[in-house]
PDB file of C-alpha atoms and ligand atoms in Angstrom:
ATOM      1  CA  MET F   1      43.128  66.185  89.364  1.00  0.00           C
ATOM      2  CA  SER F   2      39.809  65.969  91.112  1.00  0.00           C
ATOM      3  CA  ASN F   3      36.942  68.424  90.862  1.00  0.00           C
ATOM      4  CA  LEU F   4      36.741  70.846  93.740  1.00  0.00           C
ATOM      5  CA  ILE F   5      33.467  72.356  92.587  1.00  0.00           C
ATOM      6  CA  GLU F   6      30.951  70.742  90.303  1.00  0.00           C
ATOM      7  CA  ILE F   7      27.964  72.685  89.058  1.00  0.00           C
ATOM      8  CA  LYS F   8      25.188  70.594  87.568  1.00  0.00           C
ATOM      9  CA  ASN F   9      22.265  71.870  85.559  1.00  0.00           C
ATOM     10  CA  LEU F  10      22.047  75.085  87.545  1.00  0.00           C
ATOM     11  CA  LEU F  11      18.928  77.205  87.189  1.00  0.00           C
ATOM     12  CA  LYS F  12      18.487  80.605  88.786  1.00  0.00           C
ATOM     13  CA  LYS F  13      15.461  82.746  88.095  1.00  0.00           C
ATOM     14  CA  TYR F  14      14.420  86.225  89.119  1.00  0.00           C
ATOM     15  CA  SER F  15      10.629  86.002  88.920  1.00  0.00           C
ATOM     16  CA  ASP F  16      10.162  84.452  85.465  1.00  0.00           C
ATOM     17  CA  LYS F  17      13.530  85.406  84.019  1.00  0.00           C
ATOM     18  CA  LYS F  18      16.158  82.668  83.784  1.00  0.00           C
ATOM     19  CA  VAL F  19      19.384  84.383  84.767  1.00  0.00           C
ATOM     20  CA  ILE F  20      21.396  81.154  85.036  1.00  0.00           C
ATOM     21  CA  ASP F  21      19.950  78.757  82.537  1.00  0.00           C
ATOM     22  CA  GLY F  22      21.150  75.182  82.892  1.00  0.00           C
ATOM     23  CA  ILE F  23      24.852  75.598  83.563  1.00  0.00           C
ATOM     24  CA  ASN F  24      27.198  72.611  83.910  1.00  0.00           C
ATOM     25  CA  LEU F  25      30.729  73.391  84.970  1.00  0.00           C
ATOM     26  CA  SER F  26      33.523  71.864  87.015  1.00  0.00           C
ATOM     27  CA  ILE F  27      36.550  73.469  88.590  1.00  0.00           C
ATOM     28  CA  LYS F  28      39.504  71.293  89.482  1.00  0.00           C
ATOM     29  CA  LYS F  29      41.728  71.808  92.463  1.00  0.00           C
ATOM     30  CA  GLY F  30      44.453  74.327  91.556  1.00  0.00           C
ATOM     31  CA  GLU F  31      42.662  75.471  88.430  1.00  0.00           C
ATOM     32  CA  VAL F  32      42.078  79.138  87.544  1.00  0.00           C
ATOM     33  CA  VAL F  33      38.888  79.653  85.580  1.00  0.00           C
ATOM     34  CA  VAL F  34      38.038  83.088  84.200  1.00  0.00           C
ATOM     35  CA  LEU F  35      34.415  83.914  83.509  1.00  0.00           C
ATOM     36  CA  LEU F  36      33.797  86.470  80.771  1.00  0.00           C
ATOM     37  CA  GLY F  37      30.687  87.847  79.165  1.00  0.00           C
ATOM     38  CA  PRO F  38      28.650  90.973  78.499  1.00  0.00           C
ATOM     39  CA  SER F  39      27.063  92.974  81.284  1.00  0.00           C
ATOM     40  CA  GLY F  40      23.951  91.291  82.661  1.00  0.00           C
ATOM     41  CA  CYS F  41      24.780  87.801  81.345  1.00  0.00           C
ATOM     42  CA  GLY F  42      24.794  86.336  84.876  1.00  0.00           C
ATOM     43  CA  LYS F  43      28.452  86.341  85.944  1.00  0.00           C
ATOM     44  CA  SER F  44      27.924  87.822  89.393  1.00  0.00           C
ATOM     45  CA  THR F  45      24.843  85.703  89.977  1.00  0.00           C
ATOM     46  CA  LEU F  46      26.759  82.524  89.142  1.00  0.00           C
ATOM     47  CA  LEU F  47      29.565  83.406  91.557  1.00  0.00           C
ATOM     48  CA  ARG F  48      27.068  84.361  94.252  1.00  0.00           C
ATOM     49  CA  THR F  49      25.220  81.041  94.019  1.00  0.00           C
ATOM     50  CA  ILE F  50      28.516  79.263  94.746  1.00  0.00           C
ATOM     51  CA  ASN F  51      28.757  80.685  98.224  1.00  0.00           C
ATOM     52  CA  GLY F  52      25.086  80.844  98.957  1.00  0.00           C
ATOM     53  CA  LEU F  53      24.418  84.546  98.481  1.00  0.00           C
ATOM     54  CA  GLU F  54      21.694  83.551  96.015  1.00  0.00           C
ATOM     55  CA  SER F  55      19.201  80.723  96.214  1.00  0.00           C
ATOM     56  CA  ILE F  56      18.713  78.497  93.164  1.00  0.00           C
ATOM     57  CA  GLN F  57      15.620  76.971  91.565  1.00  0.00           C
ATOM     58  CA  ASN F  58      17.119  73.791  90.175  1.00  0.00           C
ATOM     59  CA  GLY F  59      20.388  71.890  89.884  1.00  0.00           C
ATOM     60  CA  GLU F  60      23.253  71.211  92.241  1.00  0.00           C
ATOM     61  CA  ILE F  61      26.534  72.695  93.331  1.00  0.00           C
ATOM     62  CA  ILE F  62      28.778  69.948  94.651  1.00  0.00           C
ATOM     63  CA  PHE F  63      31.584  70.854  97.015  1.00  0.00           C
ATOM     64  CA  HIS F  64      33.441  68.114  98.893  1.00  0.00           C
ATOM     65  CA  GLY F  65      31.025  65.588  97.456  1.00  0.00           C
ATOM     66  CA  LYS F  66      27.945  67.293  98.847  1.00  0.00           C
ATOM     67  CA  ASN F  67      25.273  69.430  97.207  1.00  0.00           C
ATOM     68  CA  ILE F  68      25.641  72.703  99.092  1.00  0.00           C
ATOM     69  CA  HIS F  69      22.242  73.850  97.854  1.00  0.00           C
ATOM     70  CA  GLY F  70      20.644  70.832  99.461  1.00  0.00           C
ATOM     71  CA  LYS F  71      19.149  70.848 102.939  1.00  0.00           C
ATOM     72  CA  ASN F  72      20.892  71.878 106.158  1.00  0.00           C
ATOM     73  CA  THR F  73      23.840  73.684 104.630  1.00  0.00           C
ATOM     74  CA  ASP F  74      25.877  75.662 107.135  1.00  0.00           C
ATOM     75  CA  TRP F  75      26.775  78.571 104.838  1.00  0.00           C
ATOM     76  CA  LYS F  76      29.017  80.107 107.453  1.00  0.00           C
ATOM     77  CA  LYS F  77      31.178  76.984 107.286  1.00  0.00           C
ATOM     78  CA  ILE F  78      31.061  76.887 103.485  1.00  0.00           C
ATOM     79  CA  ARG F  79      32.096  80.541 103.238  1.00  0.00           C
ATOM     80  CA  GLU F  80      35.197  79.799 105.296  1.00  0.00           C
ATOM     81  CA  LYS F  81      36.225  77.431 102.510  1.00  0.00           C
ATOM     82  CA  ILE F  82      34.902  79.448  99.565  1.00  0.00           C
ATOM     83  CA  GLY F  83      36.257  82.985  99.903  1.00  0.00           C
ATOM     84  CA  MET F  84      34.857  85.842  97.858  1.00  0.00           C
ATOM     85  CA  VAL F  85      36.043  89.370  97.077  1.00  0.00           C
ATOM     86  CA  PHE F  86      33.749  91.877  95.404  1.00  0.00           C
ATOM     87  CA  GLN F  87      34.081  95.014  93.303  1.00  0.00           C
ATOM     88  CA  ASN F  88      33.515  97.273  96.274  1.00  0.00           C
ATOM     89  CA  TYR F  89      35.883  96.616  99.108  1.00  0.00           C
ATOM     90  CA  GLU F  90      33.773  95.834 102.094  1.00  0.00           C
ATOM     91  CA  LEU F  91      36.180  96.508 104.919  1.00  0.00           C
ATOM     92  CA  PHE F  92      34.657  97.534 108.225  1.00  0.00           C
ATOM     93  CA  PRO F  93      35.250 101.303 108.352  1.00  0.00           C
ATOM     94  CA  HIS F  94      35.509 101.444 112.158  1.00  0.00           C
ATOM     95  CA  LEU F  95      38.237  98.770 112.355  1.00  0.00           C
ATOM     96  CA  ASN F  96      41.872  99.173 111.418  1.00  0.00           C
ATOM     97  CA  VAL F  97      43.514  96.857 108.897  1.00  0.00           C
ATOM     98  CA  ILE F  98      44.695  94.199 111.304  1.00  0.00           C
ATOM     99  CA  ASP F  99      41.379  94.098 113.192  1.00  0.00           C
ATOM    100  CA  ASN F 100      39.534  93.778 109.890  1.00  0.00           C
ATOM    101  CA  ILE F 101      41.700  90.772 109.057  1.00  0.00           C
ATOM    102  CA  LEU F 102      41.582  89.109 112.481  1.00  0.00           C
ATOM    103  CA  LEU F 103      37.842  89.444 113.045  1.00  0.00           C
ATOM    104  CA  ALA F 104      36.489  86.385 111.220  1.00  0.00           C
ATOM    105  CA  PRO F 105      39.369  83.978 111.956  1.00  0.00           C
ATOM    106  CA  THR F 106      39.166  84.713 115.692  1.00  0.00           C
ATOM    107  CA  LYS F 107      35.397  85.171 116.087  1.00  0.00           C
ATOM    108  CA  ILE F 108      34.008  82.701 113.547  1.00  0.00           C
ATOM    109  CA  GLN F 109      36.808  80.165 113.328  1.00  0.00           C
ATOM    110  CA  LYS F 110      37.733  80.636 117.002  1.00  0.00           C
ATOM    111  CA  ARG F 111      41.409  80.433 116.182  1.00  0.00           C
ATOM    112  CA  ASP F 112      44.196  81.570 118.409  1.00  0.00           C
ATOM    113  CA  LYS F 113      44.792  85.293 117.945  1.00  0.00           C
ATOM    114  CA  LYS F 114      48.593  85.031 118.061  1.00  0.00           C
ATOM    115  CA  GLU F 115      48.624  82.371 115.367  1.00  0.00           C
ATOM    116  CA  VAL F 116      46.280  84.355 113.104  1.00  0.00           C
ATOM    117  CA  LEU F 117      48.341  87.493 113.663  1.00  0.00           C
ATOM    118  CA  ILE F 118      51.480  85.748 112.395  1.00  0.00           C
ATOM    119  CA  GLN F 119      49.605  84.568 109.315  1.00  0.00           C
ATOM    120  CA  ALA F 120      48.082  88.020 108.753  1.00  0.00           C
ATOM    121  CA  GLU F 121      51.491  89.677 108.946  1.00  0.00           C
ATOM    122  CA  GLU F 122      52.928  87.218 106.437  1.00  0.00           C
ATOM    123  CA  LEU F 123      50.050  87.863 104.054  1.00  0.00           C
ATOM    124  CA  LEU F 124      50.320  91.632 104.465  1.00  0.00           C
ATOM    125  CA  LYS F 125      53.986  91.383 103.568  1.00  0.00           C
ATOM    126  CA  LYS F 126      53.153  89.397 100.454  1.00  0.00           C
ATOM    127  CA  VAL F 127      50.829  92.152  99.235  1.00  0.00           C
ATOM    128  CA  GLY F 128      53.287  94.901 100.211  1.00  0.00           C
ATOM    129  CA  LEU F 129      51.199  96.383 103.012  1.00  0.00           C
ATOM    130  CA  GLU F 130      52.983  95.245 106.149  1.00  0.00           C
ATOM    131  CA  ASP F 131      53.372  98.891 107.211  1.00  0.00           C
ATOM    132  CA  ARG F 132      49.606  99.589 107.069  1.00  0.00           C
ATOM    133  CA  LYS F 133      48.530  97.302 109.911  1.00  0.00           C
ATOM    134  CA  PHE F 134      47.131 100.106 111.995  1.00  0.00           C
ATOM    135  CA  SER F 135      45.655 102.212 109.201  1.00  0.00           C
ATOM    136  CA  TYR F 136      41.916 102.645 108.896  1.00  0.00           C
ATOM    137  CA  PRO F 137      40.167 101.945 105.580  1.00  0.00           C
ATOM    138  CA  ARG F 138      39.569 105.682 104.999  1.00  0.00           C
ATOM    139  CA  GLU F 139      43.351 106.212 105.058  1.00  0.00           C
ATOM    140  CA  LEU F 140      43.953 103.716 102.255  1.00  0.00           C
ATOM    141  CA  SER F 141      43.699 103.982  98.480  1.00  0.00           C
ATOM    142  CA  GLY F 142      41.233 101.819  96.584  1.00  0.00           C
ATOM    143  CA  GLY F 143      44.007  99.485  95.475  1.00  0.00           C
ATOM    144  CA  GLN F 144      45.285  99.117  99.016  1.00  0.00           C
ATOM    145  CA  LYS F 145      41.772  98.418 100.310  1.00  0.00           C
ATOM    146  CA  GLN F 146      41.282  95.712  97.717  1.00  0.00           C
ATOM    147  CA  ARG F 147      44.598  94.085  98.637  1.00  0.00           C
ATOM    148  CA  ILE F 148      43.506  94.115 102.285  1.00  0.00           C
ATOM    149  CA  ALA F 149      40.138  92.610 101.322  1.00  0.00           C
ATOM    150  CA  ILE F 150      42.011  89.794  99.586  1.00  0.00           C
ATOM    151  CA  VAL F 151      44.266  89.232 102.609  1.00  0.00           C
ATOM    152  CA  ARG F 152      41.212  89.185 104.861  1.00  0.00           C
ATOM    153  CA  ALA F 153      39.625  86.453 102.755  1.00  0.00           C
ATOM    154  CA  LEU F 154      42.891  84.461 102.555  1.00  0.00           C
ATOM    155  CA  CYS F 155      43.358  84.536 106.312  1.00  0.00           C
ATOM    156  CA  MET F 156      40.372  82.161 106.607  1.00  0.00           C
ATOM    157  CA  ASN F 157      42.441  79.563 104.693  1.00  0.00           C
ATOM    158  CA  PRO F 158      39.899  79.105 101.897  1.00  0.00           C
ATOM    159  CA  GLU F 159      40.184  76.257  99.418  1.00  0.00           C
ATOM    160  CA  VAL F 160      38.881  78.339  96.555  1.00  0.00           C
ATOM    161  CA  MET F 161      38.606  82.076  95.905  1.00  0.00           C
ATOM    162  CA  LEU F 162      35.897  83.815  93.915  1.00  0.00           C
ATOM    163  CA  PHE F 163      36.737  87.265  92.534  1.00  0.00           C
ATOM    164  CA  ASP F 164      33.984  89.438  91.090  1.00  0.00           C
ATOM    165  CA  GLU F 165      35.452  92.355  89.100  1.00  0.00           C
ATOM    166  CA  VAL F 166      37.730  93.306  91.967  1.00  0.00           C
ATOM    167  CA  THR F 167      39.524  95.984  89.938  1.00  0.00           C
ATOM    168  CA  ALA F 168      36.456  97.495  88.262  1.00  0.00           C
ATOM    169  CA  SER F 169      36.196 100.539  90.510  1.00  0.00           C
ATOM    170  CA  LEU F 170      39.918 101.236  90.737  1.00  0.00           C
ATOM    171  CA  ASP F 171      41.923 103.959  89.036  1.00  0.00           C
ATOM    172  CA  PRO F 172      44.094 102.448  86.286  1.00  0.00           C
ATOM    173  CA  GLU F 173      47.363 102.836  88.193  1.00  0.00           C
ATOM    174  CA  MET F 174      45.962 100.713  91.016  1.00  0.00           C
ATOM    175  CA  VAL F 175      44.601  97.907  88.891  1.00  0.00           C
ATOM    176  CA  ARG F 176      48.020  96.386  88.369  1.00  0.00           C
ATOM    177  CA  GLU F 177      48.928  96.073  92.054  1.00  0.00           C
ATOM    178  CA  VAL F 178      45.732  94.118  92.739  1.00  0.00           C
ATOM    179  CA  LEU F 179      46.050  91.903  89.665  1.00  0.00           C
ATOM    180  CA  ASP F 180      49.643  91.100  90.662  1.00  0.00           C
ATOM    181  CA  VAL F 181      48.372  89.776  93.986  1.00  0.00           C
ATOM    182  CA  ILE F 182      45.935  87.484  92.176  1.00  0.00           C
ATOM    183  CA  LEU F 183      48.621  86.345  89.733  1.00  0.00           C
ATOM    184  CA  ASN F 184      50.836  85.397  92.667  1.00  0.00           C
ATOM    185  CA  LEU F 185      47.962  83.494  94.217  1.00  0.00           C
ATOM    186  CA  ALA F 186      47.584  81.560  90.977  1.00  0.00           C
ATOM    187  CA  LYS F 187      51.285  80.713  91.067  1.00  0.00           C
ATOM    188  CA  SER F 188      50.888  79.461  94.628  1.00  0.00           C
ATOM    189  CA  GLY F 189      48.287  76.963  93.404  1.00  0.00           C
ATOM    190  CA  MET F 190      45.111  78.591  94.695  1.00  0.00           C
ATOM    191  CA  THR F 191      41.931  77.439  92.982  1.00  0.00           C
ATOM    192  CA  MET F 192      40.124  80.486  91.628  1.00  0.00           C
ATOM    193  CA  PHE F 193      37.007  81.489  89.745  1.00  0.00           C
ATOM    194  CA  ILE F 194      37.465  85.019  88.438  1.00  0.00           C
ATOM    195  CA  VAL F 195      35.207  87.548  86.751  1.00  0.00           C
ATOM    196  CA  THR F 196      37.236  90.347  85.173  1.00  0.00           C
ATOM    197  CA  HIS F 197      37.197  92.843  82.341  1.00  0.00           C
ATOM    198  CA  GLU F 198      40.976  92.952  82.206  1.00  0.00           C
ATOM    199  CA  MET F 199      41.598  90.869  79.099  1.00  0.00           C
ATOM    200  CA  GLY F 200      45.405  90.860  79.248  1.00  0.00           C
ATOM    201  CA  PHE F 201      45.203  89.607  82.803  1.00  0.00           C
ATOM    202  CA  ALA F 202      42.558  87.020  81.918  1.00  0.00           C
ATOM    203  CA  LYS F 203      44.800  85.617  79.204  1.00  0.00           C
ATOM    204  CA  LEU F 204      47.737  85.454  81.577  1.00  0.00           C
ATOM    205  CA  VAL F 205      46.057  83.993  84.660  1.00  0.00           C
ATOM    206  CA  ALA F 206      43.452  81.619  83.234  1.00  0.00           C
ATOM    207  CA  ASN F 207      43.791  77.909  82.689  1.00  0.00           C
ATOM    208  CA  ARG F 208      40.371  78.027  81.089  1.00  0.00           C
ATOM    209  CA  ILE F 209      37.981  80.702  79.828  1.00  0.00           C
ATOM    210  CA  ILE F 210      34.233  80.405  80.153  1.00  0.00           C
ATOM    211  CA  PHE F 211      32.218  82.807  78.026  1.00  0.00           C
ATOM    212  CA  LEU F 212      28.705  83.347  79.291  1.00  0.00           C
ATOM    213  CA  GLU F 213      25.789  84.737  77.311  1.00  0.00           C
ATOM    214  CA  ASN F 214      22.209  85.058  78.619  1.00  0.00           C
ATOM    215  CA  GLY F 215      22.887  82.715  81.514  1.00  0.00           C
ATOM    216  CA  LYS F 216      24.298  79.959  79.308  1.00  0.00           C
ATOM    217  CA  ILE F 217      27.842  78.844  78.626  1.00  0.00           C
ATOM    218  CA  CYS F 218      28.401  79.970  75.071  1.00  0.00           C
ATOM    219  CA  GLU F 219      32.042  78.974  74.799  1.00  0.00           C
ATOM    220  CA  GLU F 220      34.550  77.145  76.956  1.00  0.00           C
ATOM    221  CA  SER F 221      38.153  77.320  75.772  1.00  0.00           C
ATOM    222  CA  ASP F 222      41.807  77.339  76.371  1.00  0.00           C
ATOM    223  CA  PRO F 223      42.759  81.039  76.875  1.00  0.00           C
ATOM    224  CA  LYS F 224      45.156  81.205  73.910  1.00  0.00           C
ATOM    225  CA  GLU F 225      42.511  79.704  71.687  1.00  0.00           C
ATOM    226  CA  PHE F 226      39.783  81.972  73.030  1.00  0.00           C
ATOM    227  CA  PHE F 227      41.677  85.213  72.517  1.00  0.00           C
ATOM    228  CA  SER F 228      43.236  84.372  69.159  1.00  0.00           C
ATOM    229  CA  ASN F 229      40.462  82.349  67.624  1.00  0.00           C
ATOM    230  CA  PRO F 230      37.098  82.570  69.406  1.00  0.00           C
ATOM    231  CA  LYS F 231      34.686  79.919  68.198  1.00  0.00           C
ATOM    232  CA  THR F 232      31.468  81.891  68.365  1.00  0.00           C
ATOM    233  CA  GLN F 233      30.356  85.144  66.768  1.00  0.00           C
ATOM    234  CA  ARG F 234      29.206  86.422  70.183  1.00  0.00           C
ATOM    235  CA  ALA F 235      32.668  85.963  71.666  1.00  0.00           C
ATOM    236  CA  LYS F 236      34.224  87.675  68.642  1.00  0.00           C
ATOM    237  CA  GLU F 237      31.943  90.673  69.106  1.00  0.00           C
ATOM    238  CA  PHE F 238      32.668  90.734  72.819  1.00  0.00           C
ATOM    239  CA  LEU F 239      36.431  90.709  72.272  1.00  0.00           C
ATOM    240  CA  ASN F 240      36.131  93.500  69.692  1.00  0.00           C
ATOM    241  CA  ILE F 241      34.992  95.818  72.487  1.00  0.00           C
ATOM    242  CA  PHE F 242      38.460  95.490  73.958  1.00  0.00           C
ATOM    243  CA  GLN F 243      40.397  96.002  70.720  1.00  0.00           C
ATOM    244  CA  TYR F 244      41.978  99.286  71.875  1.00  0.00           C
ATOM    245  CA  GLU F 245      43.601  97.523  74.794  1.00  0.00           C
ATOM    246  CA  ASN F 246      45.824  95.267  72.706  1.00  0.00           C
TER     247      ASN F 246
HETATM  248  P1  ADP W 301      26.648  90.324  85.302  1.00  0.00           P
HETATM  249  O1  ADP W 301      27.395  90.178  86.591  1.00  0.00           O
HETATM  250  O2  ADP W 301      27.069  89.368  84.250  1.00  0.00           O
HETATM  251  O3  ADP W 301      26.676  91.726  84.789  1.00  0.00           O
HETATM  252  P2  ADP W 301      24.338  89.723  86.948  1.00  0.00           P
HETATM  253  O4  ADP W 301      24.586  88.359  87.418  1.00  0.00           O
HETATM  254  O5  ADP W 301      24.597  90.833  87.905  1.00  0.00           O
HETATM  255  O6  ADP W 301      25.124  89.981  85.588  1.00  0.00           O
HETATM  256  O7  ADP W 301      22.841  89.848  86.494  1.00  0.00           O
HETATM  257  C1  ADP W 301      22.257  88.928  85.584  1.00  0.00           C
HETATM  258  C2  ADP W 301      20.812  89.330  85.317  1.00  0.00           C
HETATM  259  O8  ADP W 301      20.048  89.209  86.512  1.00  0.00           O
HETATM  260  C3  ADP W 301      20.652  90.776  84.869  1.00  0.00           C
HETATM  261  O9  ADP W 301      19.658  90.806  83.900  1.00  0.00           O
HETATM  262  C4  ADP W 301      20.219  91.496  86.120  1.00  0.00           C
HETATM  263  O10 ADP W 301      19.436  92.598  85.805  1.00  0.00           O
HETATM  264  C5  ADP W 301      19.416  90.423  86.835  1.00  0.00           C
HETATM  265  N1  ADP W 301      19.456  90.569  88.297  1.00  0.00           N
HETATM  266  C6  ADP W 301      20.559  90.562  89.063  1.00  0.00           C
HETATM  267  N2  ADP W 301      20.250  90.679  90.367  1.00  0.00           N
HETATM  268  C7  ADP W 301      18.906  90.764  90.422  1.00  0.00           C
HETATM  269  C8  ADP W 301      17.948  90.905  91.492  1.00  0.00           C
HETATM  270  N3  ADP W 301      18.347  90.953  92.770  1.00  0.00           N
HETATM  271  N4  ADP W 301      16.638  90.945  91.165  1.00  0.00           N
HETATM  272  C9  ADP W 301      16.235  90.876  89.878  1.00  0.00           C
HETATM  273  N5  ADP W 301      17.075  90.732  88.829  1.00  0.00           N
HETATM  274  C10 ADP W 301      18.382  90.697  89.090  1.00  0.00           C
HETATM  275 MG1   MG W 302      28.533  91.519  87.730  1.00  0.00          MG
END
């Protein structure tokens, strides 16, 4: 299968500090890549450079054969194709669920409201929230808000989804319902690049694990291999942190 995203020699610095230090990485269409690594190693920064939330100092990110960090990139257009969901659900508090979902497809993509509404209702059903169409974010649990945030991103018809620790601020009983949504997306063939601290989920959903350390790829493995027999000492130490979860 062909590469959907190709990252070449990526360098990102904050003042003099190299936060992303020469990363090369490709993601194929339909592939689910999970990015792991200790706090501060650059996971969020890497994801954010992929949809233009961070500038870069060197290298390329190729999407549809074009370096999106080159000149004249229309990031609005790119972000329609590269969806992202963050740790903190960023629903508009003054809009109900359906208006949150319809906003970008109708205003940015200028799509027909009736058509988007049908799609939104289908997606809401898939995440088990078809009865919350008219709820406001404040009336929803954290897990419900995150599922809505995912639906909102999917309603743009993205080609790839980036997830940055989307369950990190959820109570444990809500983590599962959000991870199930992402697992179903994987089954449907969605290309995804996921940062998570849920190791059981990572093992289950990933086609490939990337372990990052100080802005560099330290290990790149098949998930079974990574979790049973990590190649590097750093990855072994990292996995030991999660030993109580197994
Ligand atoms: P992770 O998501 O793996 O925890 P981040 O990508 O958030 O790591 O951060 C990587 C490094 O970049 C950290 O050392 C962090 O302190 C630094 N960093 C992140 N954002 C900024 C910023 N806006 N300005 C300066 N340094 C930053
Ligand atoms: Mg982070």
